[in-house]
Coordinates of C-alpha atoms in Angstrom, one line a residue:
M14 CA -113.0 71.0 -22.8
A15 CA -111.5 71.7 -26.1
R16 CA -110.7 68.7 -28.8
V17 CA -107.4 68.3 -29.1
R18 CA -106.1 67.6 -32.8
K19 CA -104.0 64.5 -33.8
Q20 CA -100.8 65.3 -35.6
V21 CA -100.6 63.7 -38.8
S22 CA -98.1 63.5 -41.5
V23 CA -98.1 62.8 -45.4
L24 CA -95.5 61.5 -47.5
A25 CA -95.8 62.2 -51.0
Y26 CA -93.6 61.6 -53.8
N27 CA -93.0 64.0 -57.0
G28 CA -95.6 63.8 -59.7
L29 CA -99.1 64.3 -60.5
D30 CA -100.1 61.1 -59.2
G31 CA -98.6 61.3 -56.2
A32 CA -99.5 64.6 -55.6
C33 CA -103.2 63.9 -55.9
A34 CA -102.7 61.2 -53.3
A35 CA -101.2 63.4 -51.1
A36 CA -103.5 66.1 -51.6
M37 CA -106.7 63.2 -51.1
V38 CA -105.1 62.8 -47.7
L39 CA -105.6 65.8 -47.3
L40 CA -109.5 65.9 -47.4
A41 CA -109.9 63.9 -44.7
H42 CA -107.1 65.8 -42.4
P43 CA -106.2 69.3 -44.0
H44 CA -104.2 69.9 -40.8
A45 CA -101.8 67.2 -42.1
E46 CA -98.4 68.1 -42.2
V47 CA -97.0 67.1 -46.1
R48 CA -93.7 66.3 -46.1
T49 CA -92.1 64.9 -50.0
A50 CA -89.9 62.0 -50.0
S51 CA -88.2 59.3 -52.5
A52 CA -87.9 55.8 -52.9
R53 CA -84.2 56.0 -52.1
G54 CA -84.8 58.7 -49.4
I55 CA -87.5 57.4 -47.3
G56 CA -85.8 55.8 -44.8
D57 CA -84.1 59.4 -44.0
T58 CA -87.6 60.9 -43.9
L59 CA -89.2 58.7 -41.7
A60 CA -86.6 59.5 -39.2
E61 CA -87.2 63.1 -39.7
L62 CA -90.4 61.7 -37.9
V63 CA -88.8 60.5 -34.8
A64 CA -88.1 63.9 -33.7
H65 CA -91.8 64.9 -33.2
P66 CA -93.7 61.4 -33.6
P67 CA -97.0 62.4 -34.9
A68 CA -100.0 60.2 -34.5
E69 CA -100.6 58.8 -37.5
V70 CA -98.1 58.6 -41.0
H71 CA -100.1 58.2 -44.8
V72 CA -97.4 57.4 -46.6
C73 CA -98.4 57.7 -50.7
G74 CA -97.7 55.1 -53.2
L75 CA -93.7 55.9 -52.2
G76 CA -91.5 52.5 -53.3
V77 CA -89.0 51.5 -50.7
W78 CA -84.8 51.7 -52.8
C79 CA -82.9 51.6 -49.5
A80 CA -82.1 49.4 -46.7
W81 CA -85.6 48.0 -45.3
E82 CA -83.9 48.7 -41.6
A83 CA -83.5 52.9 -42.4
I84 CA -87.3 52.5 -42.9
A85 CA -87.7 49.8 -40.2
E86 CA -86.1 51.0 -37.5
P87 CA -87.6 54.7 -37.4
I88 CA -91.1 53.2 -38.0
G89 CA -90.5 50.6 -34.8
L90 CA -89.7 53.2 -32.9
M91 CA -92.4 55.6 -32.9
K92 CA -94.9 52.5 -32.9
R93 CA -93.4 51.3 -29.5
K94 CA -93.1 54.5 -27.9
H95 CA -95.4 56.8 -29.1
G96 CA -98.5 54.6 -30.9
T97 CA -97.9 55.9 -34.9
R98 CA -100.0 54.5 -36.8
V99 CA -98.4 54.1 -40.4
H100 CA -100.2 53.8 -43.4
W101 CA -99.2 52.6 -46.7
Y102 CA -100.9 52.9 -50.0
C103 CA -100.4 51.8 -53.9
G104 CA -103.0 51.7 -56.5
R105 CA -100.6 50.3 -58.9
G106 CA -99.6 47.1 -58.4
Y107 CA -95.8 48.4 -58.0
L108 CA -94.9 47.1 -54.4
D109 CA -96.8 44.1 -54.7
G110 CA -93.7 42.4 -54.2
E111 CA -92.5 44.1 -50.6
R112 CA -96.6 43.6 -49.1
E113 CA -95.7 41.0 -46.5
Q114 CA -92.7 43.2 -45.4
L115 CA -94.4 46.2 -45.1
A116 CA -97.7 44.4 -43.2
T117 CA -95.3 43.7 -40.6
L118 CA -94.3 47.6 -40.0
A119 CA -97.4 49.6 -41.0
E120 CA -101.2 48.9 -42.5
I121 CA -101.2 48.4 -46.3
H122 CA -103.7 49.7 -48.4
F123 CA -102.9 47.9 -51.6
L124 CA -105.4 47.8 -54.5
E125 CA -105.3 47.4 -58.3
V126 CA -107.8 50.6 -59.0
G127 CA -105.2 51.9 -60.9
T128 CA -103.4 55.1 -59.6
N129 CA -102.6 55.8 -55.6
T130 CA -104.6 58.3 -55.7
A131 CA -107.7 56.0 -56.6
A132 CA -106.3 53.6 -53.8
V133 CA -106.3 56.7 -51.0
A134 CA -109.6 57.3 -51.6
Q135 CA -111.2 54.1 -51.1
A136 CA -109.1 53.4 -48.0
L137 CA -110.0 56.9 -46.4
G138 CA -114.1 56.4 -47.7
L139 CA -113.6 59.1 -50.3
T140 CA -114.8 58.1 -53.4
D141 CA -118.4 59.7 -53.1
R142 CA -117.0 63.1 -52.8
L143 CA -117.0 65.8 -55.6
D144 CA -113.8 67.1 -54.6
A145 CA -112.3 63.6 -54.5
L146 CA -113.2 62.9 -58.0
M147 CA -111.7 65.7 -59.6
L148 CA -108.6 64.2 -57.9
T149 CA -109.1 61.0 -58.9
D150 CA -109.8 61.8 -62.5
L151 CA -106.6 64.2 -62.2
A152 CA -104.4 61.5 -61.2
R153 CA -105.2 59.7 -64.5
C154 CA -103.6 62.0 -66.4
D155 CA -100.4 61.4 -65.1
H156 CA -97.8 60.1 -67.9
N157 CA -96.3 57.3 -66.1
L158 CA -99.5 55.4 -65.5
K159 CA -99.5 52.1 -67.6
D160 CA -103.0 53.2 -68.9
P161 CA -103.0 57.4 -68.5
R162 CA -106.0 59.4 -69.9
P163 CA -105.5 60.3 -73.7
D164 CA -104.4 64.1 -73.8
D165 CA -107.4 65.2 -75.9
G166 CA -110.2 64.1 -72.8
V167 CA -107.8 66.4 -70.7
T168 CA -110.1 69.6 -69.7
P169 CA -108.3 73.3 -69.5
G170 CA -109.0 73.5 -65.8
E171 CA -107.3 70.0 -65.9
R172 CA -104.4 71.0 -68.0
E173 CA -104.0 74.3 -65.5
W174 CA -103.5 71.5 -62.6
M175 CA -101.1 69.8 -64.2
D176 CA -98.9 72.3 -65.2
L177 CA -99.1 73.5 -61.7
I178 CA -97.1 70.4 -60.4
E179 CA -95.1 70.2 -63.6
A180 CA -93.9 73.7 -62.7
T181 CA -93.4 73.6 -59.0
L182 CA -91.2 69.8 -59.4
A183 CA -89.5 72.0 -62.2
Q184 CA -88.3 74.5 -59.4
Y185 CA -87.4 71.8 -57.2
F186 CA -84.7 70.1 -59.7
K187 CA -84.0 74.5 -60.3
Y188 CA -83.7 75.3 -56.9
Q189 CA -84.0 72.2 -55.0
E190 CA -86.7 73.9 -52.9
R191 CA -89.7 71.8 -51.9
G192 CA -91.9 74.3 -50.6
P193 CA -93.8 75.5 -54.1
Y194 CA -94.3 71.1 -54.5
I195 CA -96.1 71.1 -51.5
S196 CA -98.1 74.3 -51.5
A197 CA -99.4 73.3 -54.8
I198 CA -100.3 70.1 -53.1
R199 CA -102.4 72.0 -50.9
R200 CA -104.4 73.7 -53.1
L201 CA -105.4 70.7 -54.7
A202 CA -106.8 70.0 -51.5
T203 CA -109.0 73.4 -51.7
G204 CA -109.0 72.7 -55.5
A205 CA -108.4 76.7 -55.5
L206 CA -105.6 78.3 -58.0
S207 CA -104.3 81.7 -56.9
K208 CA -103.3 84.5 -59.3
P209 CA -99.8 83.6 -57.9
D210 CA -100.3 80.0 -59.2
R211 CA -101.4 81.1 -62.4
D212 CA -98.4 83.3 -63.0
V213 CA -96.5 80.1 -62.0
I214 CA -97.7 78.3 -64.8
E215 CA -97.8 81.0 -67.5
E216 CA -93.8 81.0 -66.7
H217 CA -93.6 77.3 -67.1
R218 CA -95.2 77.4 -69.9
R219 CA -92.8 80.1 -71.5
T220 CA -89.6 78.0 -70.2
G221 CA -90.6 74.6 -68.9
A222 CA -87.8 72.4 -67.5
K223 CA -85.2 73.7 -69.6
Y224 CA -83.2 75.6 -67.2
V225 CA -81.6 73.4 -65.0
L226 CA -78.3 73.4 -62.9
H227 CA -78.0 69.4 -62.4
G228 CA -76.0 68.0 -59.3
R229 CA -76.1 67.8 -55.3
S230 CA -72.6 68.8 -54.5
M231 CA -71.5 71.4 -51.8
V232 CA -70.7 73.9 -54.7
M233 CA -73.9 73.6 -56.5
K234 CA -76.0 74.2 -53.4
R235 CA -74.2 77.2 -52.8
L236 CA -74.5 78.3 -56.3
R237 CA -78.0 78.0 -55.9
T238 CA -78.7 79.9 -52.7
R239 CA -76.6 82.7 -54.3
I240 CA -78.9 82.4 -57.7
K241 CA -81.6 82.2 -55.3
L242 CA -80.5 86.2 -53.4
C243 CA -79.4 87.7 -56.4
A244 CA -82.7 86.6 -58.2
E245 CA -84.3 88.6 -55.0
A246 CA -82.6 91.2 -55.3
E247 CA -83.4 94.1 -57.9
R248 CA -79.8 94.9 -59.0
H249 CA -77.5 94.1 -61.9
V250 CA -75.9 90.9 -62.2
L251 CA -72.3 89.6 -63.1
I252 CA -72.3 86.0 -64.1
L253 CA -68.3 84.3 -64.4
G254 CA -67.7 81.0 -65.8
E255 CA -65.7 79.0 -68.0
S256 CA -67.0 78.4 -71.5
G257 CA -69.8 75.6 -71.8
V258 CA -70.5 75.9 -67.6
G259 CA -73.8 77.0 -67.6
K260 CA -73.8 80.7 -67.5
E261 CA -77.0 81.4 -69.6
H262 CA -79.0 78.8 -67.5
A263 CA -78.0 80.6 -64.3
A264 CA -79.2 84.0 -66.2
Q265 CA -82.4 82.0 -66.9
L266 CA -82.9 81.1 -63.5
I267 CA -82.0 84.3 -61.6
R268 CA -84.9 85.7 -64.4
E269 CA -87.4 83.0 -62.9
G270 CA -87.2 83.8 -59.6
S271 CA -87.2 87.0 -59.6
R272 CA -90.0 90.2 -59.3
R273 CA -89.1 90.6 -63.4
A274 CA -89.9 86.6 -64.7
M275 CA -93.0 87.8 -66.5
G276 CA -91.3 90.9 -68.2
P277 CA -88.9 90.7 -71.7
F278 CA -85.9 88.9 -71.5
I279 CA -83.9 89.7 -74.4
A280 CA -80.1 88.0 -75.0
V281 CA -77.5 89.3 -76.5
N282 CA -73.8 88.0 -77.5
C283 CA -71.6 90.9 -77.4
A284 CA -69.0 89.0 -79.1
L285 CA -70.9 90.0 -82.4
Y286 CA -69.9 93.2 -82.1
A287 CA -66.5 92.8 -81.5
G288 CA -64.4 95.8 -83.4
N289 CA -67.8 97.1 -84.4
A290 CA -69.0 99.9 -82.5
A291 CA -71.7 101.3 -84.7
L292 CA -73.6 97.8 -84.9
A293 CA -73.4 97.7 -81.1
N294 CA -74.8 101.2 -81.3
S295 CA -77.3 100.4 -83.4
D296 CA -78.7 97.0 -81.9
L297 CA -78.6 97.9 -78.5
F298 CA -79.8 101.4 -78.1
G299 CA -81.6 102.0 -81.8
H300 CA -81.6 104.6 -84.4
V301 CA -83.4 107.2 -86.0
R302 CA -84.3 107.2 -89.9
G303 CA -81.3 108.8 -91.7
A304 CA -78.9 108.0 -88.8
F305 CA -76.9 106.3 -91.5
T306 CA -76.8 105.2 -94.7
G307 CA -79.6 101.7 -94.4
A308 CA -81.4 103.3 -91.5
V309 CA -84.6 103.6 -93.7
R310 CA -86.7 103.2 -90.4
D311 CA -86.5 104.0 -86.9
R312 CA -85.1 101.5 -84.7
K313 CA -86.2 100.4 -81.1
G314 CA -83.2 98.5 -80.1
K315 CA -82.8 96.1 -77.2
F316 CA -82.3 98.2 -74.2
V317 CA -86.1 99.5 -75.6
E318 CA -87.4 95.8 -76.2
A319 CA -86.4 94.4 -72.7
D320 CA -87.7 97.2 -70.8
G321 CA -89.5 96.0 -67.5
G322 CA -87.6 93.5 -68.2
M323 CA -84.3 92.0 -67.8
L324 CA -81.2 92.2 -70.8
Y325 CA -78.8 89.3 -70.9
L326 CA -75.3 90.4 -72.2
D327 CA -73.4 87.2 -73.1
E328 CA -69.6 87.9 -73.5
I329 CA -69.6 91.4 -72.7
G330 CA -65.6 91.7 -72.1
D331 CA -66.0 91.9 -76.4
L332 CA -68.4 95.1 -75.8
P333 CA -66.5 97.9 -77.8
L334 CA -65.1 100.1 -75.5
E335 CA -66.6 103.2 -76.5
V336 CA -70.0 101.4 -76.3
Q337 CA -68.9 100.8 -72.5
A338 CA -69.1 104.6 -71.8
K339 CA -72.9 104.7 -73.1
L340 CA -73.8 101.3 -71.5
L341 CA -72.5 103.1 -68.3
R342 CA -74.8 106.1 -68.8
V343 CA -77.9 104.1 -69.5
L344 CA -77.3 102.1 -66.4
E345 CA -76.9 104.9 -64.4
D346 CA -80.0 107.1 -65.3
G347 CA -82.2 104.2 -67.5
L348 CA -82.4 106.9 -70.6
V349 CA -81.6 105.6 -73.8
T350 CA -80.1 107.8 -76.9
P351 CA -80.8 106.4 -80.1
E352 CA -77.9 106.8 -82.8
G353 CA -79.1 110.2 -84.9
A354 CA -81.3 111.4 -81.9
D355 CA -80.7 114.7 -80.3
T356 CA -82.7 113.7 -76.8
P357 CA -83.3 110.4 -75.2
R358 CA -86.7 108.0 -75.2
P359 CA -88.5 108.0 -72.3
R360 CA -86.7 106.0 -69.5
V361 CA -86.8 102.4 -69.3
S362 CA -86.5 99.8 -66.3
V363 CA -84.1 97.2 -67.3
R364 CA -82.2 94.6 -65.2
I365 CA -78.5 93.8 -66.8
L366 CA -77.7 89.9 -66.6
A367 CA -73.7 90.5 -67.8
A368 CA -71.9 87.2 -68.8
T369 CA -67.9 86.4 -69.3
N370 CA -65.5 83.4 -69.5
K371 CA -63.2 86.3 -69.6
P372 CA -60.7 88.1 -66.7
L373 CA -62.4 91.5 -66.5
P374 CA -59.9 92.8 -64.2
V375 CA -57.0 91.7 -66.4
L376 CA -58.8 93.9 -69.2
I377 CA -58.8 96.6 -67.2
R378 CA -55.6 96.4 -66.2
R379 CA -55.0 96.6 -70.2
G380 CA -57.5 99.3 -71.0
E381 CA -59.8 97.7 -72.5
F382 CA -62.5 97.5 -70.0
R383 CA -63.7 100.4 -68.1
D384 CA -63.4 100.0 -64.2
D385 CA -66.3 101.8 -63.3
L386 CA -68.9 99.6 -65.6
F387 CA -67.0 96.3 -63.9
H388 CA -68.1 97.9 -60.2
R389 CA -71.4 99.0 -61.7
L390 CA -72.0 95.3 -63.1
A391 CA -70.6 93.4 -60.3
T392 CA -72.1 94.2 -57.2
L393 CA -74.1 91.1 -57.4
R394 CA -71.9 88.6 -58.7
V395 CA -72.7 84.7 -59.6
D396 CA -69.7 82.7 -60.1
V397 CA -70.6 79.0 -62.2
P398 CA -67.8 76.0 -61.5
P399 CA -66.2 74.5 -63.9
L400 CA -67.2 70.5 -63.7
R401 CA -63.7 69.8 -62.7
E402 CA -64.5 71.1 -59.4
R403 CA -67.5 69.4 -59.5
M404 CA -67.1 65.9 -60.7
G405 CA -69.5 64.5 -58.5
D406 CA -72.2 65.9 -60.2
L407 CA -70.8 64.0 -63.2
K408 CA -73.3 61.0 -62.9
T409 CA -76.3 63.2 -61.9
I410 CA -76.0 65.0 -65.3
V411 CA -75.1 62.0 -67.6
E412 CA -78.2 60.1 -66.1
H413 CA -80.4 63.2 -67.0
R414 CA -79.1 63.3 -70.7
L415 CA -79.9 59.4 -71.0
A416 CA -83.1 59.7 -69.8
M417 CA -84.0 62.5 -72.0
L418 CA -82.5 60.5 -75.3
E419 CA -84.5 57.7 -74.3
R420 CA -87.7 59.3 -74.5
E421 CA -86.6 60.1 -78.1
G422 CA -86.0 56.4 -78.5
Y423 CA -82.4 56.0 -78.2
A424 CA -82.1 54.0 -74.8
R425 CA -78.8 53.4 -73.4
R426 CA -77.6 53.0 -69.9
F427 CA -73.0 53.0 -68.5
S428 CA -71.7 51.0 -66.6
E429 CA -69.8 52.1 -63.8
A430 CA -66.4 51.4 -66.3
D431 CA -67.9 53.7 -68.3
Y432 CA -68.4 56.2 -65.4
Q433 CA -65.3 56.0 -64.3
A434 CA -63.9 56.9 -68.0
L435 CA -66.2 59.9 -67.7
R436 CA -64.0 60.9 -64.9
G437 CA -61.0 59.8 -65.6
Y438 CA -61.4 63.1 -68.5
S439 CA -60.7 66.9 -67.4
W440 CA -63.6 68.1 -69.8
P441 CA -61.9 71.5 -70.5
G442 CA -65.6 72.4 -72.4
N443 CA -67.4 71.5 -69.2
V444 CA -70.9 70.5 -69.2
R445 CA -71.8 71.6 -72.8
Q446 CA -68.9 68.9 -73.9
L447 CA -70.2 66.1 -71.7
L448 CA -73.1 66.4 -73.0
K449 CA -71.8 66.5 -77.0
L450 CA -69.6 63.1 -75.9
V451 CA -72.7 61.4 -74.3
D452 CA -75.0 62.2 -77.1
R453 CA -72.1 61.0 -79.5
A454 CA -71.9 57.9 -77.8
V455 CA -75.6 57.0 -77.4
L456 CA -76.2 58.0 -80.9
L457 CA -73.5 55.9 -82.5
G458 CA -73.7 53.5 -80.1
M459 CA -69.6 54.0 -78.9
A460 CA -68.4 53.2 -75.5
P461 CA -67.4 57.1 -73.4
R462 CA -64.1 55.8 -73.3
E463 CA -64.0 55.7 -77.5
V464 CA -65.7 59.1 -77.8
I465 CA -63.3 60.6 -75.5
A466 CA -60.0 59.3 -77.3
E467 CA -61.8 60.6 -80.6
E468 CA -62.3 63.9 -78.2
S469 CA -58.5 64.1 -76.8
A470 CA -56.7 63.7 -80.7
L471 CA -58.4 66.8 -81.6
G472 CA -56.1 68.3 -78.9
E473 CA -57.1 71.0 -76.1
L474 CA -60.2 73.2 -77.8
V475 CA -59.8 75.8 -74.9
S476 CA -57.4 78.2 -74.4
Y477 CA -55.8 78.6 -70.8
P478 CA -54.9 81.8 -69.3
T479 CA -51.2 83.0 -69.9
E480 CA -49.2 84.5 -67.2
D481 CA -51.0 87.7 -67.7
T482 CA -54.1 86.1 -66.9
A483 CA -53.2 84.9 -63.4
I484 CA -55.4 86.8 -61.6
R485 CA -58.5 86.1 -59.9
E486 CA -61.9 87.5 -60.9
D487 CA -62.1 89.2 -57.7
G488 CA -58.9 91.0 -58.6
V489 CA -56.3 89.3 -56.2
I490 CA -53.2 88.5 -58.1
V491 CA -52.1 85.0 -58.0
L492 CA -48.8 85.0 -60.2
P493 CA -47.8 88.6 -59.6
Q494 CA -46.2 90.6 -62.6
R495 CA -44.5 93.3 -60.3
T496 CA -43.6 94.0 -57.3
G497 CA -46.7 95.7 -55.6
E498 CA -48.7 92.8 -56.4
I499 CA -46.7 89.6 -54.1
R500 CA -48.6 88.8 -51.2
P501 CA -46.7 87.4 -48.0
M502 CA -46.7 83.7 -49.0
A503 CA -49.5 82.7 -45.8
A504 CA -51.8 84.3 -47.3
V505 CA -51.3 83.0 -50.4
L506 CA -51.0 79.0 -49.2
R507 CA -54.5 80.4 -47.0
D508 CA -56.2 80.8 -50.0
Y509 CA -55.0 78.0 -51.9
A510 CA -56.4 75.9 -49.5
R511 CA -59.2 77.1 -48.9
H512 CA -60.2 76.9 -52.4
A513 CA -59.1 73.4 -52.6
W514 CA -61.2 72.4 -49.5
E515 CA -63.8 74.0 -50.8
A516 CA -63.6 72.3 -54.3
C517 CA -63.4 69.1 -52.5
D518 CA -66.9 69.9 -51.0
R519 CA -65.1 70.5 -47.5
N520 CA -63.7 67.1 -46.9
Y521 CA -60.7 67.4 -44.7
T522 CA -59.1 64.3 -45.4
H523 CA -59.7 64.2 -49.4
T524 CA -57.9 67.8 -49.7
A525 CA -55.2 67.0 -47.3
K526 CA -53.9 64.2 -49.9
L527 CA -54.6 65.8 -53.0
L528 CA -52.2 69.0 -51.3
E529 CA -50.0 66.0 -49.9
I530 CA -50.4 66.9 -46.3
S531 CA -51.8 66.0 -43.0
P532 CA -55.5 67.0 -42.7
N533 CA -54.4 68.4 -39.4
T534 CA -51.6 70.6 -41.0
L535 CA -54.7 71.4 -43.5
R536 CA -56.8 72.5 -40.7
Y537 CA -54.8 74.4 -37.9
T538 CA -51.9 75.6 -40.2
H539 CA -53.1 76.6 -43.4
L540 CA -57.5 77.0 -42.9
G541 CA -56.5 78.9 -39.2
E542 CA -59.0 76.6 -37.1
K543 CA -58.6 76.9 -33.5
K544 CA -57.6 73.4 -31.7
R545 CA -60.7 72.5 -29.4

């Protein structure tokens, strides 16, 4: 009779020691399911297991920062109905205060051994295995330990594993995807790095966790999904958003998630070309020696430099009109003709990421931007929302910034009153302005309300659309200027209500309150939902 394999679940937290501890369990249970959790969300993770209870659950070093009932209820249910055994490990002492309570729910393995990985190894009797020794040594490199191994003692092989864990955690914070980190844990258990793993490591060593769009609001979840889909599609992308929202972060995330991640990424600010077509032509497409006075040598140009990778054209709306035609030609056939040359250079393969905070449809109507170029660039489009449309993310953004400042030696915590002051400001400069004001508050020892008062005293630092620019980026006229632009009032109300609903994370009650209508009017009259 075939032996029935028991189902085992491993719960890991984010971090090098956490990953090594989970991998240690996989040495004993190689087919176990791996899930990630946090001290705040462990109750939710345990509750997810109730639907298909495993025979064993191994909790690797996770703390409890949620209501006690949130973990007691699902564990109790699995134990009573299915006989699930729960093992809880900690080798660093920080769970000693919860020892008695956890002992009523799980078989606890709390040992003073320096790392959670070592506690798992001892509890499972794996300390004599070479692969377990590798994991134990690697876990001691975690910089969050009280006494980590010195960096000068880390081997090149261990550095690769450390960078892989950091890289996959960065992918989680960038895309909210847990898969890469879980895959890295499984790699740790086998001790083998693949070619894709090394590509991920190399990419992380180049960019690290710099380009992260913080926030968990509904609009940010949709943004990450759109970025991921755009990254996977081999097409040009138009990135839209106000100044300071993080358009270049979106561009970098598209690059990192694309098949061109290992290729060059050339960034150009087209605002530098405003009114200077000659400079734009030379810089983008290159020139040959003698093409003009001062051209003493050949120049490749940005398109040739970006061959095989991506060219980020920031402020594309400022690109001189005569240069737009040449750009369109390169996009269509990949042939770049330098200034002063009679024939084009060999064909280039470049993917364009173009960004702007200007309403391109308005520029098209004014004759300042080519409509054919717009349509060529806008097959894929990413709209990065302003901060005022995702104020629920403000605290997350600020806390991350405070953590960075603390690592620089400037420890500071904000009170709830401080956050209330920050939420009460309109943030015309978006995330860039928020980060600047947080830095000023911390570095100068000021209260957030004081730095906001200073900023407000300067007056508005951004220009808002005039009536000529009252047009959505999808070409729909909001404030008509001529009879052909007038739309039925019902359609205008429907679009406005839907945008308001989306901005409020699809919360009917909150949206209706802001619109000063009833939730039912919002749902059934303006959003057109059918009554059940």
